[in-house]
mmCIF file of C-alpha atoms in Angstrom:
data_model
loop_
_atom_site.group_PDB
_atom_site.id
_atom_site.type_symbol
_atom_site.label_atom_id
_atom_site.label_comp_id
_atom_site.label_asym_id
_atom_site.label_seq_id
_atom_site.Cartn_x
_atom_site.Cartn_y
_atom_site.Cartn_z
ATOM 1 C CA UNK V 42 0.000 0.000 0.000
ATOM 2 C CA UNK V 43 1.358 3.443 -0.947
ATOM 3 C CA UNK V 44 2.119 5.669 2.044
ATOM 4 C CA UNK V 45 -0.064 8.753 2.610
ATOM 5 C CA UNK V 46 2.597 11.451 2.162
ATOM 6 C CA UNK V 47 3.877 9.993 -1.092
ATOM 7 C CA UNK V 48 0.321 9.603 -2.392
ATOM 8 C CA UNK V 49 -0.539 13.191 -1.435
ATOM 9 C CA UNK V 50 2.531 14.498 -3.250
ATOM 10 C CA UNK V 51 1.648 12.389 -6.278
ATOM 11 C CA UNK V 52 -1.901 13.786 -6.299
ATOM 12 C CA UNK V 53 -0.638 17.398 -5.965
ATOM 13 C CA UNK V 54 1.857 16.793 -8.757
ATOM 14 C CA UNK V 55 -0.800 15.515 -11.136
ATOM 15 C CA UNK V 56 -3.400 18.136 -10.177
ATOM 16 C CA UNK V 57 -0.837 20.861 -10.867
ATOM 17 C CA UNK V 58 -0.153 19.435 -14.312
ATOM 18 C CA UNK V 59 -3.865 19.066 -14.990
ATOM 19 C CA UNK V 60 -4.584 22.675 -13.999
ATOM 20 C CA UNK V 61 -1.722 24.041 -16.086
ATOM 21 C CA UNK V 62 -2.442 21.975 -19.163
ATOM 22 C CA UNK V 63 -6.238 22.138 -19.013
ATOM 23 C CA UNK V 64 -6.422 25.866 -18.386
ATOM 24 C CA UNK V 65 -3.905 26.663 -21.097
ATOM 25 C CA UNK V 66 -5.623 24.406 -23.600
ATOM 26 C CA UNK V 67 -9.038 25.926 -22.828
ATOM 27 C CA UNK V 68 -7.694 29.456 -23.203
ATOM 28 C CA UNK V 69 -5.990 28.715 -26.493
ATOM 29 C CA UNK V 70 -8.771 26.771 -28.218
ATOM 30 C CA UNK V 71 -11.915 28.244 -26.642
ATOM 31 C CA UNK V 72 -11.409 31.598 -24.893
ATOM 32 C CA UNK V 73 -9.075 33.329 -27.343
ATOM 33 C CA UNK V 74 -11.071 32.546 -30.508
ATOM 34 C CA UNK V 75 -14.404 33.307 -28.797
ATOM 35 C CA UNK V 76 -13.231 36.799 -27.921
ATOM 36 C CA UNK V 77 -14.003 37.808 -31.515
ATOM 37 C CA UNK V 78 -17.677 37.774 -30.499
ATOM 38 C CA UNK V 79 -17.051 40.976 -28.522
ATOM 39 C CA UNK V 80 -17.410 43.807 -31.032
ATOM 40 C CA UNK V 81 -15.362 46.475 -29.275
ATOM 41 C CA UNK V 82 -11.679 45.579 -29.699
ATOM 42 C CA UNK V 83 -10.614 47.372 -26.517
ATOM 43 C CA UNK V 84 -13.303 45.641 -24.442
ATOM 44 C CA UNK V 85 -12.231 42.382 -26.049
ATOM 45 C CA UNK V 86 -8.659 42.982 -24.856
ATOM 46 C CA UNK V 87 -9.806 43.897 -21.342
ATOM 47 C CA UNK V 88 -11.961 40.803 -20.937
ATOM 48 C CA UNK V 89 -9.447 38.348 -22.397
ATOM 49 C CA UNK V 90 -6.526 39.759 -20.455
ATOM 50 C CA UNK V 91 -8.525 39.879 -17.216
ATOM 51 C CA UNK V 92 -9.520 36.228 -17.722
ATOM 52 C CA UNK V 93 -5.968 35.104 -18.453
ATOM 53 C CA UNK V 94 -4.590 37.173 -15.594
ATOM 54 C CA UNK V 95 -7.123 35.608 -13.239
ATOM 55 C CA UNK V 96 -6.115 32.131 -14.309
ATOM 56 C CA UNK V 97 -2.416 32.901 -13.998
ATOM 57 C CA UNK V 98 -2.695 32.477 -10.228
ATOM 58 C CA UNK V 99 -4.140 28.985 -10.575
ATOM 59 C CA UNK V 100 -1.607 28.122 -13.250
ATOM 60 C CA UNK V 101 1.313 29.392 -11.148
ATOM 61 C CA UNK V 102 0.155 27.517 -8.035
ATOM 62 C CA UNK V 103 -0.469 24.354 -10.049
ATOM 63 C CA UNK V 104 2.874 24.375 -11.808
ATOM 64 C CA UNK V 105 4.578 25.381 -8.574
ATOM 65 C CA UNK V 106 3.059 22.351 -6.829
ATOM 66 C CA UNK V 107 4.120 20.133 -9.712
ATOM 67 C CA UNK V 108 7.676 21.438 -9.631
ATOM 68 C CA UNK V 109 7.962 21.318 -5.842
ATOM 69 C CA UNK V 110 6.737 17.739 -5.555
ATOM 70 C CA UNK V 111 9.000 16.696 -8.442
ATOM 71 C CA UNK V 112 12.056 18.384 -6.934
ATOM 72 C CA UNK V 113 11.459 16.851 -3.504
ATOM 73 C CA UNK V 114 10.943 13.393 -4.964
ATOM 74 C CA UNK V 115 13.808 13.894 -7.388
ATOM 75 C CA UNK V 116 16.173 14.789 -4.549
ATOM 76 C CA UNK V 117 15.538 11.350 -3.061
ATOM 77 C CA UNK V 118 15.388 9.151 -6.155
ATOM 78 C CA UNK V 119 17.326 9.605 -9.401
ATOM 79 C CA UNK V 120 15.760 6.727 -11.294
ATOM 80 C CA UNK V 121 18.979 4.681 -11.197
ATOM 81 C CA UNK V 122 17.569 2.520 -8.434
ATOM 82 C CA UNK V 123 14.700 1.491 -10.713
ATOM 83 C CA UNK V 124 16.385 0.881 -14.094
ATOM 84 C CA UNK V 125 18.517 2.478 -16.809
ATOM 85 C CA UNK V 126 15.397 3.399 -18.780
ATOM 86 C CA UNK V 127 13.848 5.004 -15.687
ATOM 87 C CA UNK V 128 16.995 7.085 -15.242
ATOM 88 C CA UNK V 129 16.640 8.366 -18.823
ATOM 89 C CA UNK V 130 12.976 9.185 -18.216
ATOM 90 C CA UNK V 131 13.907 11.126 -15.073
ATOM 91 C CA UNK V 132 16.380 13.211 -17.084
ATOM 92 C CA UNK V 133 13.790 13.877 -19.794
ATOM 93 C CA UNK V 134 11.321 14.899 -17.113
ATOM 94 C CA UNK V 135 13.932 17.216 -15.557
ATOM 95 C CA UNK V 136 14.339 18.964 -18.927
ATOM 96 C CA UNK V 137 10.590 19.221 -19.552
ATOM 97 C CA UNK V 138 9.978 20.529 -16.023
ATOM 98 C CA UNK V 139 12.632 23.207 -16.447
ATOM 99 C CA UNK V 140 11.326 24.227 -19.872
ATOM 100 C CA UNK V 141 7.763 24.407 -18.557
ATOM 101 C CA UNK V 142 8.766 26.527 -15.578
ATOM 102 C CA UNK V 143 10.908 28.958 -17.590
ATOM 103 C CA UNK V 144 8.250 29.423 -20.278
ATOM 104 C CA UNK V 145 5.585 29.757 -17.584
ATOM 105 C CA UNK V 146 7.446 32.524 -15.749
ATOM 106 C CA UNK V 147 8.069 34.424 -18.985
ATOM 107 C CA UNK V 148 4.406 34.009 -19.913
ATOM 108 C CA UNK V 149 3.320 35.320 -16.508
ATOM 109 C CA UNK V 150 5.445 38.420 -17.011
ATOM 110 C CA UNK V 151 4.269 38.905 -20.607
ATOM 111 C CA UNK V 152 0.650 38.294 -19.676
ATOM 112 C CA UNK V 153 0.903 40.769 -16.815
ATOM 113 C CA UNK V 154 2.328 43.359 -19.189
ATOM 114 C CA UNK V 155 -0.508 42.804 -21.683
ATOM 115 C CA UNK V 156 -3.163 42.922 -18.969
ATOM 116 C CA UNK V 157 -1.774 46.183 -17.602
ATOM 117 C CA UNK V 158 -1.719 47.716 -21.073
ATOM 118 C CA UNK V 159 -5.238 46.482 -21.854
ATOM 119 C CA UNK V 160 -6.734 47.763 -18.619
ATOM 120 C CA UNK V 161 -4.837 51.058 -18.368
ATOM 121 C CA UNK V 162 -4.102 52.051 -21.944
ATOM 122 C CA UNK V 163 -7.037 50.457 -23.745
ATOM 123 C CA UNK V 164 -5.132 48.448 -26.358
ATOM 124 C CA UNK V 165 -7.109 46.758 -29.101
ATOM 125 C CA UNK V 166 -7.142 43.030 -29.868
ATOM 126 C CA UNK V 167 -8.390 41.183 -32.949
ATOM 127 C CA UNK V 168 -8.896 38.035 -30.882
ATOM 128 C CA UNK V 169 -7.667 36.756 -27.565
ATOM 129 C CA UNK V 170 -4.370 35.850 -29.164
ATOM 130 C CA UNK V 171 -3.816 38.558 -31.751
ATOM 131 C CA UNK V 172 -3.185 42.249 -31.242
ATOM 132 C CA UNK V 173 -5.018 44.629 -33.577
ATOM 133 C CA UNK V 174 -3.116 46.209 -36.459
ATOM 134 C CA UNK V 175 -3.230 49.576 -34.712
ATOM 135 C CA UNK V 176 -1.840 48.220 -31.412
ATOM 136 C CA UNK V 177 1.586 49.505 -30.349
ATOM 137 C CA UNK V 178 4.588 47.463 -31.489
ATOM 138 C CA UNK V 179 5.526 46.411 -27.946
ATOM 139 C CA UNK V 180 2.025 44.968 -27.481
ATOM 140 C CA UNK V 181 2.255 43.106 -30.798
ATOM 141 C CA UNK V 182 5.655 41.685 -29.832
ATOM 142 C CA UNK V 183 4.488 40.667 -26.359
ATOM 143 C CA UNK V 184 1.384 39.037 -27.832
ATOM 144 C CA UNK V 185 3.474 37.010 -30.304
ATOM 145 C CA UNK V 186 5.839 35.939 -27.518
ATOM 146 C CA UNK V 187 3.015 34.925 -25.182
ATOM 147 C CA UNK V 188 1.309 32.998 -27.982
ATOM 148 C CA UNK V 189 4.480 31.164 -28.999
ATOM 149 C CA UNK V 190 5.330 30.336 -25.389
ATOM 150 C CA UNK V 191 1.736 29.224 -24.807
ATOM 151 C CA UNK V 192 2.053 26.599 -27.534
ATOM 152 C CA UNK V 193 5.520 25.645 -26.263
ATOM 153 C CA UNK V 194 4.189 25.297 -22.700
ATOM 154 C CA UNK V 195 1.305 23.118 -23.854
ATOM 155 C CA UNK V 196 3.793 20.854 -25.634
ATOM 156 C CA UNK V 197 6.118 20.627 -22.624
ATOM 157 C CA UNK V 198 3.215 19.988 -20.235
ATOM 158 C CA UNK V 199 1.857 17.272 -22.550
ATOM 159 C CA UNK V 200 5.362 15.814 -22.545
ATOM 160 C CA UNK V 201 5.457 15.968 -18.747
ATOM 161 C CA UNK V 202 2.130 14.150 -18.522
ATOM 162 C CA UNK V 203 3.338 11.476 -20.954
ATOM 163 C CA UNK V 204 6.761 11.011 -19.365
ATOM 164 C CA UNK V 205 5.232 10.984 -15.876
ATOM 165 C CA UNK V 206 2.850 8.215 -16.901
ATOM 166 C CA UNK V 207 5.623 6.240 -18.565
ATOM 167 C CA UNK V 208 7.877 6.691 -15.538
ATOM 168 C CA UNK V 209 5.087 5.638 -13.163
ATOM 169 C CA UNK V 210 4.425 2.503 -15.187
ATOM 170 C CA UNK V 211 8.144 1.707 -15.323
ATOM 171 C CA UNK V 212 8.440 2.151 -11.556
ATOM 172 C CA UNK V 213 5.371 0.040 -10.781
ATOM 173 C CA UNK V 214 6.778 -2.829 -12.823
ATOM 174 C CA UNK V 215 10.092 -2.699 -10.943
ATOM 175 C CA UNK V 216 10.709 -5.006 -8.029
ATOM 176 C CA UNK V 217 13.461 -2.631 -6.880
ATOM 177 C CA UNK V 218 10.975 0.257 -6.795
ATOM 178 C CA UNK V 219 8.424 -1.754 -4.807
ATOM 179 C CA UNK V 220 11.108 -2.406 -2.211
ATOM 180 C CA UNK V 221 12.143 1.288 -2.100
ATOM 181 C CA UNK V 222 8.528 2.497 -2.002
ATOM 182 C CA UNK V 223 7.926 0.660 1.265
ATOM 183 C CA UNK V 224 10.459 2.944 2.957
ATOM 184 C CA UNK V 225 8.934 6.204 1.658
ATOM 185 C CA UNK V 226 6.925 8.377 4.041
#
């Protein structure tokens, strides 16, 4: 039977990934395109940026929980004790976690910048993911960056979900891991 602390960390880890991936996917495929239904381009920008800014807190907490639980677990187990393939998966997950965190922080900063401009300066947006032609160049650049990083983050989070599942299955099939797991809190 899996110990309570390890199970709680595992649940937090997966909930953080689910919140980050699900919220980002919803925003990209549903919220951003639907913003075109708002006729006033400045109101469109205010609503979309307020929505994204509101979700940024959930996204940051979720990815923070994912990273924290991974780093704590990672400090105890490198994957070597399970198998050579598990060790490789751990390294891939390390890379994906780092890429997700870096892109997430940059997106938080860029999203905050866009929200401030939308709410204070009244910038115009064509959709939730495209600045209007008459928007200032810095807003257009920030919008492109946030959009590119949004796609990148979705890819890295999907990779994290896949690698995490593969790593979990590899660990569960390992007799060495079953022995180690008994000693975990």
